[in-house]
Coordinates of C-alpha atoms in Angstrom, one line a residue:
X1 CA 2.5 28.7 7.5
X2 CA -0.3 31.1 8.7
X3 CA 0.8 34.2 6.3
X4 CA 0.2 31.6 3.6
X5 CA -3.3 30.4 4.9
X6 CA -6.0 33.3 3.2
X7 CA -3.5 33.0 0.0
X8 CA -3.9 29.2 -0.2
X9 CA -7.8 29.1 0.8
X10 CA -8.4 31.6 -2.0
X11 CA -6.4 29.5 -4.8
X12 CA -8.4 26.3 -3.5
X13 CA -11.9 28.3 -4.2
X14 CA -10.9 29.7 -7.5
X15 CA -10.1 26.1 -8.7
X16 CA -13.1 24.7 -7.6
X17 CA -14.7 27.4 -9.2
X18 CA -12.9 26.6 -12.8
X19 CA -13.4 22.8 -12.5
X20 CA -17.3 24.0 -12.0
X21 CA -17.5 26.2 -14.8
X22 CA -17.9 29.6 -12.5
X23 CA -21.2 27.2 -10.4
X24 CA -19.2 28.6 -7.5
X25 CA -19.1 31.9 -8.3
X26 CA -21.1 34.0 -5.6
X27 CA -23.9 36.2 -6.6
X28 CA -23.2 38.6 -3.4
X29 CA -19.6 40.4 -2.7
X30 CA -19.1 40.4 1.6
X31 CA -16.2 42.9 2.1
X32 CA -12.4 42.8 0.5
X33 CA -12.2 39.5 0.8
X34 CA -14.6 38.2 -0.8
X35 CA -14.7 41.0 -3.6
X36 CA -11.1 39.5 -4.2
X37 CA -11.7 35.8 -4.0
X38 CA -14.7 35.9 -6.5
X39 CA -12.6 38.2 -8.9
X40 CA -10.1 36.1 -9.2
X41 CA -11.9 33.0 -10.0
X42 CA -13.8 35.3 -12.8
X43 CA -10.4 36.5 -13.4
X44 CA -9.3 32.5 -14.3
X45 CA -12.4 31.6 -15.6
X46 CA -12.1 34.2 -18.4
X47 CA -8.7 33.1 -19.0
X48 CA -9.1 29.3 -19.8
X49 CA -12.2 30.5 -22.0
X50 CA -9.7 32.8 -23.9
X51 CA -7.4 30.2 -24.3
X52 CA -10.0 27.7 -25.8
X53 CA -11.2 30.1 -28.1
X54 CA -8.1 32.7 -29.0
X55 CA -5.1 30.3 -28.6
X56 CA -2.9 29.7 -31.3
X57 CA -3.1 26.0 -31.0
X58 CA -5.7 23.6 -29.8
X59 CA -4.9 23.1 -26.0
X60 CA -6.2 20.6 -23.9
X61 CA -7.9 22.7 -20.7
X62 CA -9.1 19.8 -19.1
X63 CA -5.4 18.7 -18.5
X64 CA -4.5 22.8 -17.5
X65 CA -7.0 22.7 -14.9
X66 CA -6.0 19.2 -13.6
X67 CA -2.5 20.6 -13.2
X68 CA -3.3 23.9 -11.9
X69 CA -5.3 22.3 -9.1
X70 CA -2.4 19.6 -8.2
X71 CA 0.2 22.3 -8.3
X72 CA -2.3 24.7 -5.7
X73 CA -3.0 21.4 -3.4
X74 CA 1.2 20.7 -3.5
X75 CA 1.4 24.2 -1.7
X76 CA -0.3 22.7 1.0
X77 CA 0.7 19.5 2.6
X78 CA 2.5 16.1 0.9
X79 CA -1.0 14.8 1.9
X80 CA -3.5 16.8 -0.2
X81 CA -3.8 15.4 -3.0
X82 CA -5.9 15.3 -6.7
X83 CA -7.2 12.5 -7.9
X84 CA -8.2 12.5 -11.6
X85 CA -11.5 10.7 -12.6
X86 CA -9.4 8.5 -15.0
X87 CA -7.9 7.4 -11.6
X88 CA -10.8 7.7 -8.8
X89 CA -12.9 4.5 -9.8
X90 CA -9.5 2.1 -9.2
X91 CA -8.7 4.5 -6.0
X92 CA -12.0 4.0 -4.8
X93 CA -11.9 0.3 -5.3
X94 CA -8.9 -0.2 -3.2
X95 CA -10.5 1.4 -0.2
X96 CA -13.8 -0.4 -0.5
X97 CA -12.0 -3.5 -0.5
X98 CA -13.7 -4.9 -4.0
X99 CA -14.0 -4.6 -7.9
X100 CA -16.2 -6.1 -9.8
X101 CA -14.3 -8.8 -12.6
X102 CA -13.3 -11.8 -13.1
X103 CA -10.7 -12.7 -10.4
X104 CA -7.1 -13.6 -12.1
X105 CA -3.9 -11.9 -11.2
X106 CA -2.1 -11.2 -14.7
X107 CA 0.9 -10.1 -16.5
X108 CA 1.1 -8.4 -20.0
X109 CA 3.7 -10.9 -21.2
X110 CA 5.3 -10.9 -24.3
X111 CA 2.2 -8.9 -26.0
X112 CA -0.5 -10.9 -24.4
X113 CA -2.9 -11.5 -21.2
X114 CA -1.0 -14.3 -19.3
X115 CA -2.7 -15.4 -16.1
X116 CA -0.3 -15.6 -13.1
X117 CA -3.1 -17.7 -10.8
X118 CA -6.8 -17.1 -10.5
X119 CA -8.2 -16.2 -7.2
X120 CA -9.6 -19.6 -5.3
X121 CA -13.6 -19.2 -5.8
X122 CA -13.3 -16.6 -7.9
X123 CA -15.3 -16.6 -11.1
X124 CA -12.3 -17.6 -13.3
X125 CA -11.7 -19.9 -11.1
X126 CA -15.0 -21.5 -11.2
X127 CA -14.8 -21.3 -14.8
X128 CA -11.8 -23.8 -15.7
X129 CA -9.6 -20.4 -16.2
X130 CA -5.7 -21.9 -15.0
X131 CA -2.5 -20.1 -14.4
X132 CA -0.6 -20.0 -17.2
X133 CA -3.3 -19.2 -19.8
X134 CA -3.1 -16.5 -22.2
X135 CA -6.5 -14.2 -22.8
X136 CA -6.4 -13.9 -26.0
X137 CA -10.0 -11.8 -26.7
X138 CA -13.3 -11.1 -24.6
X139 CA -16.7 -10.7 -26.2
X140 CA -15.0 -10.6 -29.3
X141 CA -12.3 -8.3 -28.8
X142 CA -8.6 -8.9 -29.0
X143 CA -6.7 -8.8 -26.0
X144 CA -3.2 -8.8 -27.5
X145 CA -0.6 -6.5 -29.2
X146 CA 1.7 -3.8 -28.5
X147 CA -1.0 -1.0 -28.3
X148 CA -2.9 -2.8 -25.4
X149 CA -2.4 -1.6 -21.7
X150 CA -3.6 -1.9 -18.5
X151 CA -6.5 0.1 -18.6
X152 CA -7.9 -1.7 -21.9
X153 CA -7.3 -4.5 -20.8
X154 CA -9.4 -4.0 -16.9
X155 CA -11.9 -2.4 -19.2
X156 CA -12.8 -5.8 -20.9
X157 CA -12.7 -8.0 -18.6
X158 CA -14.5 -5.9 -15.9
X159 CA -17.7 -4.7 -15.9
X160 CA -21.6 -5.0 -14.4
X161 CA -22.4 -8.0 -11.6
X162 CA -23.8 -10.5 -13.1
X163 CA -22.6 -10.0 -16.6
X164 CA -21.0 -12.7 -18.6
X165 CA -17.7 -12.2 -20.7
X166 CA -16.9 -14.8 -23.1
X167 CA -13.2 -15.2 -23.1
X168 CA -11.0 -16.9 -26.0
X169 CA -8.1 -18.9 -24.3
X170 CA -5.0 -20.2 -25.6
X171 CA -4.0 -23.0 -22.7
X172 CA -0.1 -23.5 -23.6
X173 CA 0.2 -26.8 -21.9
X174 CA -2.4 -28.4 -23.9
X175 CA -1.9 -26.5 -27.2
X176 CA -5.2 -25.4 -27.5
X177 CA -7.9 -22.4 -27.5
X178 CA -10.7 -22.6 -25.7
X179 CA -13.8 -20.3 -25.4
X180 CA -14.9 -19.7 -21.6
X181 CA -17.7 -17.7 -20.3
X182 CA -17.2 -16.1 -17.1
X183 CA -19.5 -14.3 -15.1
X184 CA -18.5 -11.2 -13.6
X185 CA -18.7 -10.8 -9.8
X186 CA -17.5 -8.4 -6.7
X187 CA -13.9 -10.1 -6.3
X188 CA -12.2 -9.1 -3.0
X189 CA -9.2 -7.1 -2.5
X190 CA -8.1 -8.2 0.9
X191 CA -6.2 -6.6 3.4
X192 CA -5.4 -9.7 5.5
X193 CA -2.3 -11.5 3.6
X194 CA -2.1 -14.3 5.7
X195 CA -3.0 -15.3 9.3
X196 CA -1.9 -18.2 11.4
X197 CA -0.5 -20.1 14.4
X198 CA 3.3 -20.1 14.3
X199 CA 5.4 -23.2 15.4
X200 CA 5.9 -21.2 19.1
X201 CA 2.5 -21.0 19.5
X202 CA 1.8 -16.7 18.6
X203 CA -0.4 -16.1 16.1
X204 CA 1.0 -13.6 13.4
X205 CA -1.8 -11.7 11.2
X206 CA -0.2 -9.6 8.5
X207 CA -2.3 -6.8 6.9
X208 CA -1.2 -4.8 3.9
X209 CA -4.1 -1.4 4.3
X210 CA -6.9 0.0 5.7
X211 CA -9.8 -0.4 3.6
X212 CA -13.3 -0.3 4.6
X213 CA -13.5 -4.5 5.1
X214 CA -10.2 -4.7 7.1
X215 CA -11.8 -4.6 10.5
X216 CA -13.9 -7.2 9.7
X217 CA -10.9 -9.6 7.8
X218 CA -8.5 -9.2 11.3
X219 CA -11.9 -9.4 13.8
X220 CA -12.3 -13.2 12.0
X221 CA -8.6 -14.2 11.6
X222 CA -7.9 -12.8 15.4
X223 CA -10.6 -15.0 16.6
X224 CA -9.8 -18.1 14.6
X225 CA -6.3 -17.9 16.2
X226 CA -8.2 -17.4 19.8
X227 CA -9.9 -20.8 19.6
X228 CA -6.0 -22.2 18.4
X229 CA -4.9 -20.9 22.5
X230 CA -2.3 -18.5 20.4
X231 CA -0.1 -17.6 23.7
X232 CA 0.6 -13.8 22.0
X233 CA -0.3 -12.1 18.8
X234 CA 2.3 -10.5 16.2
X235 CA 0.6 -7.6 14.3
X236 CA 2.5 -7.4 11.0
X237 CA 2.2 -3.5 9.9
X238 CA 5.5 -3.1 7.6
X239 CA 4.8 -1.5 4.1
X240 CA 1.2 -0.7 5.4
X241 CA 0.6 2.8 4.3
X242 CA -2.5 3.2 6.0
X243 CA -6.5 4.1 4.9
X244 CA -9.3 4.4 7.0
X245 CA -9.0 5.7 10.4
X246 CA -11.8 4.5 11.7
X247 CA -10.7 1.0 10.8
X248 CA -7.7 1.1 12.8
X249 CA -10.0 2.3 16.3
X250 CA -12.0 -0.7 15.4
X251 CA -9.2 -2.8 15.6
X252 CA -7.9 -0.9 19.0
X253 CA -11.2 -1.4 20.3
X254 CA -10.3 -5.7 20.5
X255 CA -7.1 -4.7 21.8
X256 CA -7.2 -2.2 24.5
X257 CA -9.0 -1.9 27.7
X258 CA -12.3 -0.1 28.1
X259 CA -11.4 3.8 28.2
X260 CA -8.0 4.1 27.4
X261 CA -7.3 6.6 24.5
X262 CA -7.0 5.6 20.9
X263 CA -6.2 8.7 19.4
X264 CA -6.9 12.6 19.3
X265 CA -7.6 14.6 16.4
X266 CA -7.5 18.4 16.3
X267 CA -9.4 20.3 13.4
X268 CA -8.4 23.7 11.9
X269 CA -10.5 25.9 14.9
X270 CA -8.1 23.8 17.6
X271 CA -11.1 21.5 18.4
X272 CA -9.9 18.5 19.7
X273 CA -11.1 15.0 19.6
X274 CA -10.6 12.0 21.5
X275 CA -11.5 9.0 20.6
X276 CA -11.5 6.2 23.0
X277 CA -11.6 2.2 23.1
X278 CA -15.4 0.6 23.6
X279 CA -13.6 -2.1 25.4
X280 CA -14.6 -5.4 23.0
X281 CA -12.3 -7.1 24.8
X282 CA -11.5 -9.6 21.8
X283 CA -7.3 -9.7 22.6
X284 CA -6.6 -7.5 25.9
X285 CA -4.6 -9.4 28.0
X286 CA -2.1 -11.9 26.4
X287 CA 1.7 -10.2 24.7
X288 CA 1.1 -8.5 21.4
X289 CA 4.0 -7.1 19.0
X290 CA 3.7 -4.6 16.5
X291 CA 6.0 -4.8 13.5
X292 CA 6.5 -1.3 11.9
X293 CA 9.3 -0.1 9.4
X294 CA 9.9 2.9 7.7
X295 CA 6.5 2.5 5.2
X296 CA 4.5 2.2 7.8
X297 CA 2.5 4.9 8.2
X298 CA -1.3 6.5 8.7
X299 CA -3.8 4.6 10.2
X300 CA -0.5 1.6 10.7
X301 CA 1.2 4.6 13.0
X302 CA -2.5 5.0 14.7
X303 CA -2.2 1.7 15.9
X304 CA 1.4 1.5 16.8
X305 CA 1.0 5.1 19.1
X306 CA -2.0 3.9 20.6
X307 CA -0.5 0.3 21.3
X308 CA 3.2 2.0 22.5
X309 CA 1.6 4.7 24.5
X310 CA -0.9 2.7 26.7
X311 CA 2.1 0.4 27.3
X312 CA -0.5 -2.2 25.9
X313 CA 2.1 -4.4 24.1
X314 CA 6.0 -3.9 22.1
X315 CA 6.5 -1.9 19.1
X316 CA 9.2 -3.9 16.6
X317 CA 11.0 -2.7 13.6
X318 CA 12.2 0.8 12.5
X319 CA 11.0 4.1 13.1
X320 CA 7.7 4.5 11.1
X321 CA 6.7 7.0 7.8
X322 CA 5.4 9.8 10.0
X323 CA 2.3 10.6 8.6
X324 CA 0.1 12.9 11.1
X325 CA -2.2 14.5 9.1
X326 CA -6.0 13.4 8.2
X327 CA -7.5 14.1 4.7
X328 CA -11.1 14.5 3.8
X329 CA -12.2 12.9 0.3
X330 CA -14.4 16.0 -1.7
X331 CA -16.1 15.2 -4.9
X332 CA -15.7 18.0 -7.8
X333 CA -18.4 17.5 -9.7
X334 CA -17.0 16.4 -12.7
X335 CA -16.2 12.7 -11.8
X336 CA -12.4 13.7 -10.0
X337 CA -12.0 14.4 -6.2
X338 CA -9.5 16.1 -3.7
X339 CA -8.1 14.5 -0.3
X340 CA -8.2 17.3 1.6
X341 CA -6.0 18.0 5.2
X342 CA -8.7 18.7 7.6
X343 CA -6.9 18.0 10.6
X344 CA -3.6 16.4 12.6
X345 CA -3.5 13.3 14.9
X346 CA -2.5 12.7 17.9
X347 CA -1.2 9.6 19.8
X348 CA -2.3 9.2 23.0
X349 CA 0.2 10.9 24.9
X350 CA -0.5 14.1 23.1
X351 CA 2.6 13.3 20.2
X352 CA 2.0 14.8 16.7
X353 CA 3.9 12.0 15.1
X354 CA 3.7 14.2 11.6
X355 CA 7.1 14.6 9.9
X356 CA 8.2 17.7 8.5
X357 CA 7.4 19.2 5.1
X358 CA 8.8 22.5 5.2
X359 CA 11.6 21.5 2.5
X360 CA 8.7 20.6 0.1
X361 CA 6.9 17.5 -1.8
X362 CA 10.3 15.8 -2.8
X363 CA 12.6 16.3 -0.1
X364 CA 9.3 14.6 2.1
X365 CA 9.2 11.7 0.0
X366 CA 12.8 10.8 -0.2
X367 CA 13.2 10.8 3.5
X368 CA 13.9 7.0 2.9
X369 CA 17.4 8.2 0.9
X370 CA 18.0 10.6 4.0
X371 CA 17.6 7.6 6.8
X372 CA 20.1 5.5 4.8
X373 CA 22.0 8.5 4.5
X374 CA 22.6 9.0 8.8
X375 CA 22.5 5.3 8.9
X376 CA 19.5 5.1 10.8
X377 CA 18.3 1.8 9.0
X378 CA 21.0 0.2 10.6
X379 CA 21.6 1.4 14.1
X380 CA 19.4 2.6 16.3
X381 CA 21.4 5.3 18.1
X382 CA 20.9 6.9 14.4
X383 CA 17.7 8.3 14.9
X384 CA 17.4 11.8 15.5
X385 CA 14.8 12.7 18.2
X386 CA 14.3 16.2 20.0
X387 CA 14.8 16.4 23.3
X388 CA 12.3 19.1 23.7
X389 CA 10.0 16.8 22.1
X390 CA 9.6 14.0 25.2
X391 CA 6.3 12.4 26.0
X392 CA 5.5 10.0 28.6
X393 CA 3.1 6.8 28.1
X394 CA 1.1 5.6 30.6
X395 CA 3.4 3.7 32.8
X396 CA 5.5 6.7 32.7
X397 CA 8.4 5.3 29.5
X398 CA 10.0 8.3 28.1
X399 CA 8.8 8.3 24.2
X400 CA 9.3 10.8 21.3
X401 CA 7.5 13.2 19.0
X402 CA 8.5 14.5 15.8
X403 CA 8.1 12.3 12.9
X404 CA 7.1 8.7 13.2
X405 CA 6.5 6.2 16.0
X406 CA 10.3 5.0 17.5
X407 CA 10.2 1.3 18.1
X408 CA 10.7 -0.1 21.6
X409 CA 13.1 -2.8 19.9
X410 CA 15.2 -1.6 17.2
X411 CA 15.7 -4.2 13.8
X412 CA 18.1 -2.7 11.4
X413 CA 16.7 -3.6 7.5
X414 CA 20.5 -5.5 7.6
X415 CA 23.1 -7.0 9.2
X416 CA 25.4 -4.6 7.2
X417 CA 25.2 -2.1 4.5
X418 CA 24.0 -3.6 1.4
X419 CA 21.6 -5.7 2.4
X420 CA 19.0 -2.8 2.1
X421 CA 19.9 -2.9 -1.5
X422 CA 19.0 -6.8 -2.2
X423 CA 16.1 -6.6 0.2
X424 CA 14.3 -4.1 -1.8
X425 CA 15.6 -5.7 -5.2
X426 CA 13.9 -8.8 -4.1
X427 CA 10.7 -7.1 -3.0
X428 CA 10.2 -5.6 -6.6
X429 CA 8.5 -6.4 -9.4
X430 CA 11.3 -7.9 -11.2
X431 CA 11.0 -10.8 -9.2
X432 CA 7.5 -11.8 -9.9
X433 CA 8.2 -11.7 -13.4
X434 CA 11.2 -13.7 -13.3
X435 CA 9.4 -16.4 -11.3
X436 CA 6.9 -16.2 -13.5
X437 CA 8.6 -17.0 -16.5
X438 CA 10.6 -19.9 -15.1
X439 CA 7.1 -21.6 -14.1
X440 CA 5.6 -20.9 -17.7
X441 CA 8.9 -22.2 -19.3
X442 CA 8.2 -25.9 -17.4
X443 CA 4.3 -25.3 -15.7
X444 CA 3.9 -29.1 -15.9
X445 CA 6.4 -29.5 -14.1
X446 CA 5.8 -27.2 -11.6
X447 CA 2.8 -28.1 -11.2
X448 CA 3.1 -31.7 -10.2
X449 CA 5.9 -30.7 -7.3
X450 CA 5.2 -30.4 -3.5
X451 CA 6.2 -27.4 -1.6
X452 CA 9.0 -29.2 -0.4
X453 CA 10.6 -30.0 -3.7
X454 CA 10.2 -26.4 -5.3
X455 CA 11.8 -25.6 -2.3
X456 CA 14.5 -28.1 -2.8
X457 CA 14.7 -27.1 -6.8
X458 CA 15.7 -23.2 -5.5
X459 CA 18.4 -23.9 -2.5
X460 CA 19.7 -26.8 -3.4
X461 CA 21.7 -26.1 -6.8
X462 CA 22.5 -22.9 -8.2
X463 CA 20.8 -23.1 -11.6
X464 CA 17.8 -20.6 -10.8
X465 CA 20.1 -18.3 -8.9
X466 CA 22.1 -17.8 -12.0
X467 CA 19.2 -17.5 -13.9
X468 CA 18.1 -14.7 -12.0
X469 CA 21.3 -13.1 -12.5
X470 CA 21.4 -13.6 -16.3
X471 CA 17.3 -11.9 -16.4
X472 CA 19.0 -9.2 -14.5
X473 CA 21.4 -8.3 -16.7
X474 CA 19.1 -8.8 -19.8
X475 CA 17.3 -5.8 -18.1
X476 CA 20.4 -3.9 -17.8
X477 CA 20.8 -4.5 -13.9
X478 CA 24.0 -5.2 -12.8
X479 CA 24.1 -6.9 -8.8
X480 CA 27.0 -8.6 -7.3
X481 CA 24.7 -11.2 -5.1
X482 CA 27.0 -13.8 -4.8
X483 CA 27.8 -13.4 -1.1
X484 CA 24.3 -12.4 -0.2
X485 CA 23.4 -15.6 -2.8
X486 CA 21.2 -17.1 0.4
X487 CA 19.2 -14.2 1.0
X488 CA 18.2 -14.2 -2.9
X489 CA 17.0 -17.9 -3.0
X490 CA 15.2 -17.3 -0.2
X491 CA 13.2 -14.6 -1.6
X492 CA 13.3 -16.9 -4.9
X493 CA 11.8 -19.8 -3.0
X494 CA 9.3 -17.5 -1.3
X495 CA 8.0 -16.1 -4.6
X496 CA 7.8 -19.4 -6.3
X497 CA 5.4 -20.7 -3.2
X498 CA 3.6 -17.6 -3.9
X499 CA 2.6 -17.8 -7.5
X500 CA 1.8 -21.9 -7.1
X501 CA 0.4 -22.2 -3.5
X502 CA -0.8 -19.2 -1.1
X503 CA 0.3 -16.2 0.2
X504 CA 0.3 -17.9 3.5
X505 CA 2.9 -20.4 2.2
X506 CA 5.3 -17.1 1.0
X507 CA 4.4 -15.7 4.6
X508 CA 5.7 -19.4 6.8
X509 CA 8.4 -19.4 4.7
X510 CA 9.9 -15.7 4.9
X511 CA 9.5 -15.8 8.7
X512 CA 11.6 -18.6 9.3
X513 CA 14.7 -16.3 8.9
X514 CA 13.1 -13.1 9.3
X515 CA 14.8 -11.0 12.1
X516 CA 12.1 -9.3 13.5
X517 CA 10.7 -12.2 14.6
X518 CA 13.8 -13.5 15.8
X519 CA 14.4 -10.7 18.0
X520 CA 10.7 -11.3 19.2
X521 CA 11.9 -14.8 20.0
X522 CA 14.9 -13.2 22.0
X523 CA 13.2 -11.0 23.9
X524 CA 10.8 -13.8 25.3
X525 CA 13.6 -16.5 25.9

């Protein structure tokens, strides 16, 4: 990599310098180097003013410099990364754990705004809006049609606290429109799914990212479960890709003992950092398990190394993402940013956990295909781990480097190939959709049923299974699930207990069969 560093730095400074119209262009030339770097950006500066004035054709720069600036940051890492100002406010948003709207989770169904459920206390849901209503306008303008999208649509029905919207709303069960006003207000985006006491007395807490309120979501769901006398805790990482850092040491900081290392960060001049735990001493003592799988990965990895290398509790699951590297967010100027790699992590015991990149942006993200491909999802003597690449935790275990964080107790995603393929089939979007459109065919109902008979409707009879099925096909999917037939009514019943209770109802249902858990309950017989 190092006869590609001056190369790289000088590409990065000339795009900057474009994106700034020339701003960074220096006024003073200190030796070859930077005689070369500021030439060049003049060099590229003059060309995209060339090609806005001389080209044949009118050509949109904006778009040439956006690409020319992802193609330079691709050279770099799989972690560097552009983000366009059409797609930093929704970015941003994520991490700061907020937005600013209306509160309904929606579909664009059939040409028009269908709600899915409102968000309890949420402005809509203060307003009378119900699941199952269509949006048809707000302030006036339509909401429906073919040319609609996404972004349209957030655009109406967000905006400034403290604004109103009046909404026109066509409520299907009644037959009727209605006109609403809604006032706009910060609606969460939470990273704690669920959290509760399990029938064997652990408490489970499942988070989903890192944002900048996660600490303080798992700090008050970890110490509601305290005053329940939870006998262990079960950290649910799986499909967390990460966020904030700092977020995860907060979390350490409940979990670990006073002193022991978190993590260690070393910077471009070799400058290393360690960070270690305050010692709140919120959960220090009592069994904790960490579930991981192969999409776990960041600031979910942070967590795991930390936990598996002080020997502070048992890492479940499959070997995590492998994600080592810490970006920096830079503003351009001109409304986009760049996450920029300014150093690598360490866990504890000194492991870069950072997969390799060398065989570029692709072959990085479709290491999932390569894991299936050596059977590693299924059998833990799969994994591939260097020798040379041993690390010892604090009680002396023997524990590896080199991509990801191995689990102390392998789960394979199935008891036998296949089952990888209905899993993720059932964790798609397809799903949602389906259920959704068997609730809006009968919401009534739906409605009117207790958890117990939607969960009778589902297992009990076969007529949603095959309904499934035929909305497959209809989308040009073609599954043969009737041996794994049980594993898709499950998921069924688990969405349907989604979309008309909580996601804390999906979350007591799934874990019933789910074999990480089970394997927890093994271990502890």
């Amino acid at each position: 990599m190092k006869k590609f560093f001056w190369p790289l730095i000088i590409s990065i400074s000339l795009s900057l310098g474009i994106l700034l119209g020339g701003f960074l262009v220096s006024a003073s030339y200190r030796g070859k180097t930077g005689f070369y770097t500021n030439h060049n950006k003049l060099k590229l500066n003059r060309l995209i003013d060339f090609i806005e004035k001389e080209y044949v054709d009118n050509v949109d720069t904006d778009s040439i410099v956006d690409r020319t600036v992802t193609t330079i940051l691709e050279q770099l890492d799989p972690h560097s990364i552009y983000i366009g100002k059409s797609e930093l406010q929704s970015v941003t948003e994520s991490m700061q754990g907020s937005f600013v709207g209306i509160g309904v989770n929606y579909y664009y169904y059939k040409d028009s705004v269908a709600v899915i459920k409102d968000i309890v206390d949420s402005p809509a849901f203060k307003s009378g809006i119900q699941p199952g209503d269509r949006i048809i306008s707000a302030d006036g303008q339509h909401l429906y049609g073919k040319e609609m999208t996404s972004d349209s649509i957030a655009k109406y029905l967000r905006g400034e606290r403290d604004t109103d919207v009046k909404l026109e709303v066509y409520r299907k069960t009644v037959g009727k429109k209605l006109d609403i006003v809604v006032n706009r207000q910060p609606i969460p985006i939470k990273s704690v799914d669920a959290a509760f006491k399990l029938s064997d007395g652990r408490g489970y807490i499942k988070l989903n990212r890192f944002s900048s309120t996660t600490y303080e979501e798992f700090k008050k769901a970890l110490e509601d479960l305290i005053t329940q006398d939870i006998s262990s805790l079960v950290l649910d990482l799986r499909d967390n890709g990460g966020g904030y850092m700092d977020q995860a040491v907060n979390m350490l900081n409940d979990l670990l003992k006073k002193d022991q290392v978190i993590v260690k960060t070393v910077n471009k001049g070799g400058q290393e950092r360690v960070t270690k735990s305050k010692g709140s001493g919120l959960f220090t003592d009592k069994p904790l398990y960490v579930l991981i799988n192969e999409n776990s990965a960041s600031a979910s990895e942070i967590i795991a190394g930390a936990i598996q290398d002080n020997d502070r509790g048992t890492i479940v699951g499959r070997r995590s993402f492998g994600k080592g590297l810490v970006q920096r967010e830079l503003m351009l100027g001109d409304g986009s940013a760049i996450r920029l790699t300014t150093a690598r992590y360490f866990t504890p015991s000194g492991r870069s956990i950072q997969k390799p990149y060398t065989m570029g942006v692709e072959e990085y993200n479709n290491d999932f295909r390569t894991r299936y491909a050596h059977g590693e999802l299924y059998a833990a003597d799969s994994i591939k781990v260097a020798d040379s690449l041993q690390y010892k935790t604090l009680k002396g275990r023997v524990v590896y480097g080199g991509g990801g964080i191995v689990p102390d107790i392998f789960v394979p995603i199935g008891n036998k190939h296949g089952d990888d393929t209905v899993v993720l089939l059932m964790k798609s979007g397809i799903v949602s959709f389906f259920v959704f459109q068997e609730i809006d065919k009968e919401r009534a109902k739906f409605t009117n049923m207790s958890k117990e008979e939607v969960i009778d409707y589902v297992m009990s009879s076969d007529k949603v299974f095959k309904a499934y099925i035929k909305h497959l096909e209809g989308n040009k999917l073609f599954f043969k699930l009737d041996k794994r037939k049980q594993i898709v009514k499950r998921f069924l019943v688990g969405e349907f207990l989604s979309q008309l209770y909580t996601s804390e109802d999906y979350y007591l249902w799934m874990l019933e069969v789910d074999p990480m858990i089970k394997k927890i309950d093994e271990k502890t017989l």
